[in-house]
Short mmCIF file of C-alpha atoms in Angstrom, two decimals:
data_model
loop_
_atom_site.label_atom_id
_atom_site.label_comp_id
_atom_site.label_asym_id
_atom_site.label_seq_id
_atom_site.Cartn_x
_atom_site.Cartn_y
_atom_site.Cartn_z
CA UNK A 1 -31.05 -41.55 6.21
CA UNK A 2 -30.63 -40.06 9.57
CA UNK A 3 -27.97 -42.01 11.75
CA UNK A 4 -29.80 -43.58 15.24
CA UNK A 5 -30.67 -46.31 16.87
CA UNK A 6 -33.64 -48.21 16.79
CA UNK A 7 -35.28 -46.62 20.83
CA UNK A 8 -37.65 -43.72 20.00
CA UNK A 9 -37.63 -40.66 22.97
CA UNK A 10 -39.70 -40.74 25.34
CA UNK A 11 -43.31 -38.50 24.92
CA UNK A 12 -42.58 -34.92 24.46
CA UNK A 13 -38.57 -34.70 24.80
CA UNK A 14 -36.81 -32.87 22.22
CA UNK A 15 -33.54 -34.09 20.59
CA UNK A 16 -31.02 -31.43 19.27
CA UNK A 17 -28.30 -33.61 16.84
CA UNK A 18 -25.55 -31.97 14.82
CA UNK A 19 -23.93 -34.72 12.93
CA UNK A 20 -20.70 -34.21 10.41
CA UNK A 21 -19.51 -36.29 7.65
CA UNK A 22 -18.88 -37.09 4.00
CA UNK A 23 -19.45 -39.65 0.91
CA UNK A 24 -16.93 -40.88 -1.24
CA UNK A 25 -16.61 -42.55 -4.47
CA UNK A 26 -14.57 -43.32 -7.56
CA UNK A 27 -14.61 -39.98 -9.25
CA UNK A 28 -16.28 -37.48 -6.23
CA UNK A 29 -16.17 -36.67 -2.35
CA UNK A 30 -19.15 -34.95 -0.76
CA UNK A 31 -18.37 -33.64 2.67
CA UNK A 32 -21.60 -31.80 4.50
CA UNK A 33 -22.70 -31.56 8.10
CA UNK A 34 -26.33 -32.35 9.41
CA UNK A 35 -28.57 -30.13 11.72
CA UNK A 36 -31.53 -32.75 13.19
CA UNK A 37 -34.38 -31.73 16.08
CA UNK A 38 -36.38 -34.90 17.12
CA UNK A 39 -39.10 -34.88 19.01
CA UNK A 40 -41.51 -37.98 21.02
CA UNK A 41 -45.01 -37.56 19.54
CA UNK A 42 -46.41 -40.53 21.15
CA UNK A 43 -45.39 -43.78 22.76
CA UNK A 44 -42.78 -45.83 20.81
CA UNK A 45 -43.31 -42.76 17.94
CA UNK A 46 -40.95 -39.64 17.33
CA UNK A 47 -41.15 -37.05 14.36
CA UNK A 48 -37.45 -35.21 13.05
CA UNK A 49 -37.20 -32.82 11.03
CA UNK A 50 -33.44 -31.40 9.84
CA UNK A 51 -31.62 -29.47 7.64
CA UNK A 52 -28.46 -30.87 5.26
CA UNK A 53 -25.69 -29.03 3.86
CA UNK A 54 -22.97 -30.52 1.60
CA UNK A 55 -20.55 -29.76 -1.11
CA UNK A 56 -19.70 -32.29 -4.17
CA UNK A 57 -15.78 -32.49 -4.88
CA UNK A 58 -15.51 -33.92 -7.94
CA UNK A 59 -11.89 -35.64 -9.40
CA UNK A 60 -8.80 -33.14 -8.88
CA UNK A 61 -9.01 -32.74 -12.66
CA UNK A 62 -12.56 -31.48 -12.94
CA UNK A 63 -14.33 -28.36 -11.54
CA UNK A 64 -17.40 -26.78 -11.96
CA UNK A 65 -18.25 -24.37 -14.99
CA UNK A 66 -20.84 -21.51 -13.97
CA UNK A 67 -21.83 -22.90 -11.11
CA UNK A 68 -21.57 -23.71 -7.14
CA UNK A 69 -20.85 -27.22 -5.91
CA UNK A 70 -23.18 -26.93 -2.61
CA UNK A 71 -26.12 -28.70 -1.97
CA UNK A 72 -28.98 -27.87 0.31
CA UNK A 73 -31.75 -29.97 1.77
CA UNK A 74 -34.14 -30.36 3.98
CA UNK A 75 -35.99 -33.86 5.29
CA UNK A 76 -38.81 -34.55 7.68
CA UNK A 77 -39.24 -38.07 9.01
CA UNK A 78 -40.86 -40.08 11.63
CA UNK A 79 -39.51 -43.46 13.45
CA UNK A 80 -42.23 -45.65 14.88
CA UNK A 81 -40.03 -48.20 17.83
CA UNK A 82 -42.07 -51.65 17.43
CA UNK A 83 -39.63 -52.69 20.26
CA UNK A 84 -36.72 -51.06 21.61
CA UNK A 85 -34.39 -53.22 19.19
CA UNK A 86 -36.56 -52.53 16.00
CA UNK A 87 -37.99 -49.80 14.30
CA UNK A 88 -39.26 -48.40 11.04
CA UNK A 89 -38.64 -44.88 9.25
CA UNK A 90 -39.93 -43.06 6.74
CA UNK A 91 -38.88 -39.89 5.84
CA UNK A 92 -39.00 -36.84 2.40
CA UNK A 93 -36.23 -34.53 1.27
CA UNK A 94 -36.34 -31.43 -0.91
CA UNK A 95 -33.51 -29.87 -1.86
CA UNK A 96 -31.82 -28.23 -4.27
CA UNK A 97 -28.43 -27.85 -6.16
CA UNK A 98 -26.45 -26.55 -9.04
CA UNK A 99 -28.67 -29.34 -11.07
CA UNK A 100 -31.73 -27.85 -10.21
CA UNK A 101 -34.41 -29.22 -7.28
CA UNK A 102 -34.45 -32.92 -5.93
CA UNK A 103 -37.45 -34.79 -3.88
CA UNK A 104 -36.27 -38.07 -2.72
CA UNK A 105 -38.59 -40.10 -0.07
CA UNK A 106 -37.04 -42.87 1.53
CA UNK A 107 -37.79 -46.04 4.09
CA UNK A 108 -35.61 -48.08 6.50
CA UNK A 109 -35.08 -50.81 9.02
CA UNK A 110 -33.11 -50.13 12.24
CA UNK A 111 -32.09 -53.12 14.53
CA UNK A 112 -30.10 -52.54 17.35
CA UNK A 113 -29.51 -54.07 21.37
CA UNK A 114 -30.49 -50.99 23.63
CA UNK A 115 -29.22 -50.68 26.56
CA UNK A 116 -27.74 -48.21 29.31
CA UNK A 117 -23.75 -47.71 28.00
CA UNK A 118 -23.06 -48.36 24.51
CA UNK A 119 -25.61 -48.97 21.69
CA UNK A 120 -24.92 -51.36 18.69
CA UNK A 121 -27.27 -50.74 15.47
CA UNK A 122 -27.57 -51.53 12.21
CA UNK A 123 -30.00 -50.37 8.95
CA UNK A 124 -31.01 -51.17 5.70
CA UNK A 125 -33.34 -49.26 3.31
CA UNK A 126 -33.96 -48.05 -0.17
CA UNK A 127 -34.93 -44.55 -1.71
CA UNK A 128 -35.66 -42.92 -4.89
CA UNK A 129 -35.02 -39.24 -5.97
CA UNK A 130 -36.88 -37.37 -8.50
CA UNK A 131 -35.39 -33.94 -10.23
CA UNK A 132 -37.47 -31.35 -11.32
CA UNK A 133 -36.74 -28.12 -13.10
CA UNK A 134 -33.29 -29.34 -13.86
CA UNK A 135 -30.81 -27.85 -15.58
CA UNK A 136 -27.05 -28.49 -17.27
CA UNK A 137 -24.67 -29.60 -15.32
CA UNK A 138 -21.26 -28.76 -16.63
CA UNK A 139 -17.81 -29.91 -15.70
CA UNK A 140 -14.66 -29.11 -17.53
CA UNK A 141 -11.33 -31.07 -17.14
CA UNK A 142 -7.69 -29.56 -17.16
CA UNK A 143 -7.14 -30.91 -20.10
CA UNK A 144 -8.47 -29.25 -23.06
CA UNK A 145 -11.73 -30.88 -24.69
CA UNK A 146 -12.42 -33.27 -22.11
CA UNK A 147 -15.77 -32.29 -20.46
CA UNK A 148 -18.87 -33.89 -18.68
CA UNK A 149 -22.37 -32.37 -19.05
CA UNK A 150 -25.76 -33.49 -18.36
CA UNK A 151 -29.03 -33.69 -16.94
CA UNK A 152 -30.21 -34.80 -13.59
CA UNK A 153 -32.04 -38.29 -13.65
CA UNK A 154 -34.42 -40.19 -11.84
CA UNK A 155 -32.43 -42.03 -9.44
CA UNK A 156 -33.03 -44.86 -7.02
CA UNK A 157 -30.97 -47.20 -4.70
CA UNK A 158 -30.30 -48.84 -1.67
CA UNK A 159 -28.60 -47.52 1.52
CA UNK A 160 -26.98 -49.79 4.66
CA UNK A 161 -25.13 -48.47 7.88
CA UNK A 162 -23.49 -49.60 11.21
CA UNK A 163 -22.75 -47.64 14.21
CA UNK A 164 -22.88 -46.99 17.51
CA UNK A 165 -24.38 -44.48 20.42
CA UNK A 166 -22.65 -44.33 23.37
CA UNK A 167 -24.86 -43.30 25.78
CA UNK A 168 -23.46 -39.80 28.16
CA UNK A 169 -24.74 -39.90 31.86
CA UNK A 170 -28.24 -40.60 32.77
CA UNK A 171 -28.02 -44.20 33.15
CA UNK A 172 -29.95 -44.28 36.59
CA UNK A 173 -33.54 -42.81 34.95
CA UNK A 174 -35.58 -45.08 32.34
CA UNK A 175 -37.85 -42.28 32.07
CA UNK A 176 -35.36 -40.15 30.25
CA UNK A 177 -33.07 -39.84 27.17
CA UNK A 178 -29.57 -39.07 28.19
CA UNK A 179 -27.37 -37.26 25.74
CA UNK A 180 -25.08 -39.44 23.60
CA UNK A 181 -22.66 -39.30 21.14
CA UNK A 182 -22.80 -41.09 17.79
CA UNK A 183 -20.56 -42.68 14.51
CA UNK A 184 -21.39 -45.10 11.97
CA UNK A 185 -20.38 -45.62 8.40
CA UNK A 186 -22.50 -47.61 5.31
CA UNK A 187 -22.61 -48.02 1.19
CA UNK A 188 -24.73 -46.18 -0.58
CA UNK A 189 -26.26 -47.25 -3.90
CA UNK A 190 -27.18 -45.25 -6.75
CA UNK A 191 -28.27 -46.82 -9.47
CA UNK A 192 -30.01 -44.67 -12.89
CA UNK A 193 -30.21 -44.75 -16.39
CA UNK A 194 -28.39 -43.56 -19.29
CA UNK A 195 -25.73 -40.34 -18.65
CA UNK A 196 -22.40 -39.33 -19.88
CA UNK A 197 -19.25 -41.11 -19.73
CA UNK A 198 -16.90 -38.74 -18.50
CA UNK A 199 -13.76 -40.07 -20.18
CA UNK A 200 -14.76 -39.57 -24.05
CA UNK A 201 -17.41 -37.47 -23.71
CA UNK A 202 -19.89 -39.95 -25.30
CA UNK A 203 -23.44 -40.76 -24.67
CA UNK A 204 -24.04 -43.91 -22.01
CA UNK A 205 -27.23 -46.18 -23.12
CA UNK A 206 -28.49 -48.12 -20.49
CA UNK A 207 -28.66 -48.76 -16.66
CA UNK A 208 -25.71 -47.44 -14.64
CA UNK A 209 -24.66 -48.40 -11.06
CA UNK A 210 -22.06 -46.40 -8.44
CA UNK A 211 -21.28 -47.84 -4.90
CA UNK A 212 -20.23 -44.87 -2.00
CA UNK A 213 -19.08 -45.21 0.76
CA UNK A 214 -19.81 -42.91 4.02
CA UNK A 215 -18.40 -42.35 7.64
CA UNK A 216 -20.22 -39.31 9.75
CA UNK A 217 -19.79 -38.42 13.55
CA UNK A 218 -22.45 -36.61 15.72
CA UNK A 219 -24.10 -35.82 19.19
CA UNK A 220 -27.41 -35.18 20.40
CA UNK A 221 -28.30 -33.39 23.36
CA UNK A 222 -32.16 -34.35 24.77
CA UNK A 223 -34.64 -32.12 26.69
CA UNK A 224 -36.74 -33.33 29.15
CA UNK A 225 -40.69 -32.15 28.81
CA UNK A 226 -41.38 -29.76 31.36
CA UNK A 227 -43.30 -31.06 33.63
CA UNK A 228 -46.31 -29.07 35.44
CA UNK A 229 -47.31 -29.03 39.05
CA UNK A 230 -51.08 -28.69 40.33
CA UNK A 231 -51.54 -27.11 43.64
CA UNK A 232 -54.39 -28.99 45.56
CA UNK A 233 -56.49 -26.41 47.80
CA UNK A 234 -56.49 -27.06 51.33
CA UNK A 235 -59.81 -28.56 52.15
#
């Protein structure tokens, strides 16, 4: 869920954002950085599309067997402004890791209080992700016998964040998007059924839930649509 303020650009500017990060939770970090061009369709309507990369560190005392902890993805969204302060997103990933490919749609709320200098905002939404052509996933402890393997499952959950985007120059000119420079952090949920308990290498029945927690910094750069001059004859 791309990390921005409720105010879509303005018709026909293009946003360049590079945004860097991670997730953390009980038993894994995932650092990754985010590579994001948006661009104003219409009025109050902008389209993004961006490319994610990321690597999961699991607990000190795993690591990987036979495969590479990276994950790739790529998402395409739109944000439709119903005011400045309020907006809607949508938005579909595809991806794929050592688990085998991912698609995971997604939907969220943005409030915020635009203005010229510094940009409060807030979101809430939910997603879903859906493996396909999965394979093994297999992590092997230090100590000898303990293990975790398994399956990719469908997996669904709710996301929340709060940041800010402090606004870089421009202040003077309504009819443009000045650069800015962004941060938030959230919880995301992830909740699934049945898996493998990592500490006795037993079979989990049932509906599991993990909490994580993220932070990520970035800044986007916006160009202005060239604008084209007519020449009037002289009569």
């Amino acid at each position: 869920m791309p990390l921005e303020s409720p105010k879509a650009l303005h018709v026909r500017e293009t946003g360049v954002q590079f945004e860097g990060g991670g997730i953390v939770g009980a038993d894994l970090g995932m650092p990754g950085f985010t590579l994001r061009v948006r661009h104003g369709i219409v009025k109050q309507l902008d389209g993004s599309a961006e490319f994610n990369f990321s690597s999961i560190r699991p607990d000190e005392s795993f690591r990987f067997v036979g495969a590479n902890p990276f994950v790739f993805s790529g998402r395409i969204g739109v944000k439709y402004a119903i005011i400045d302060h309020v907006a809607l997103t949508a938005g579909c990933s595809l991806g794929s890791w050592a688990g085998g490919g991912f698609v995971s749609p997604d939907m969220s709320l943005i409030l915020g209080f635009e203005n010229r200098y510094v940009v409060p905002f807030a979101s809430v939404g939910g997603y879903t992700s859906h493996p396909f052509r999965t394979k093994l996933v297999n992590l092997e402890n230090t100590d000898p016998g303990d293990s975790f393997v398994g399956l990719p499952v469908l997996t669904w959950g709710w996301s929340t964040s709060f940041g800010l985007r402090i606004l870089i120059g421009g202040y003077d000119d309504p009819r443009s998007t000045p650069p800015s420079l962004l941060l938030g952090f959230g919880v995301r949920n992830a909740t699934f059924n049945s898996g493998w308990d990592v500490r006795d290498v037993s079979v989990v029945e049932g509906r599991r839930k993990e909490n994580y927690l993220w932070g990520s910094l970035g800044f986007e750069y916006v160009f202005a649509p060239k604008l084209s001059t007519q020449v009037r004859p002289r009569s």
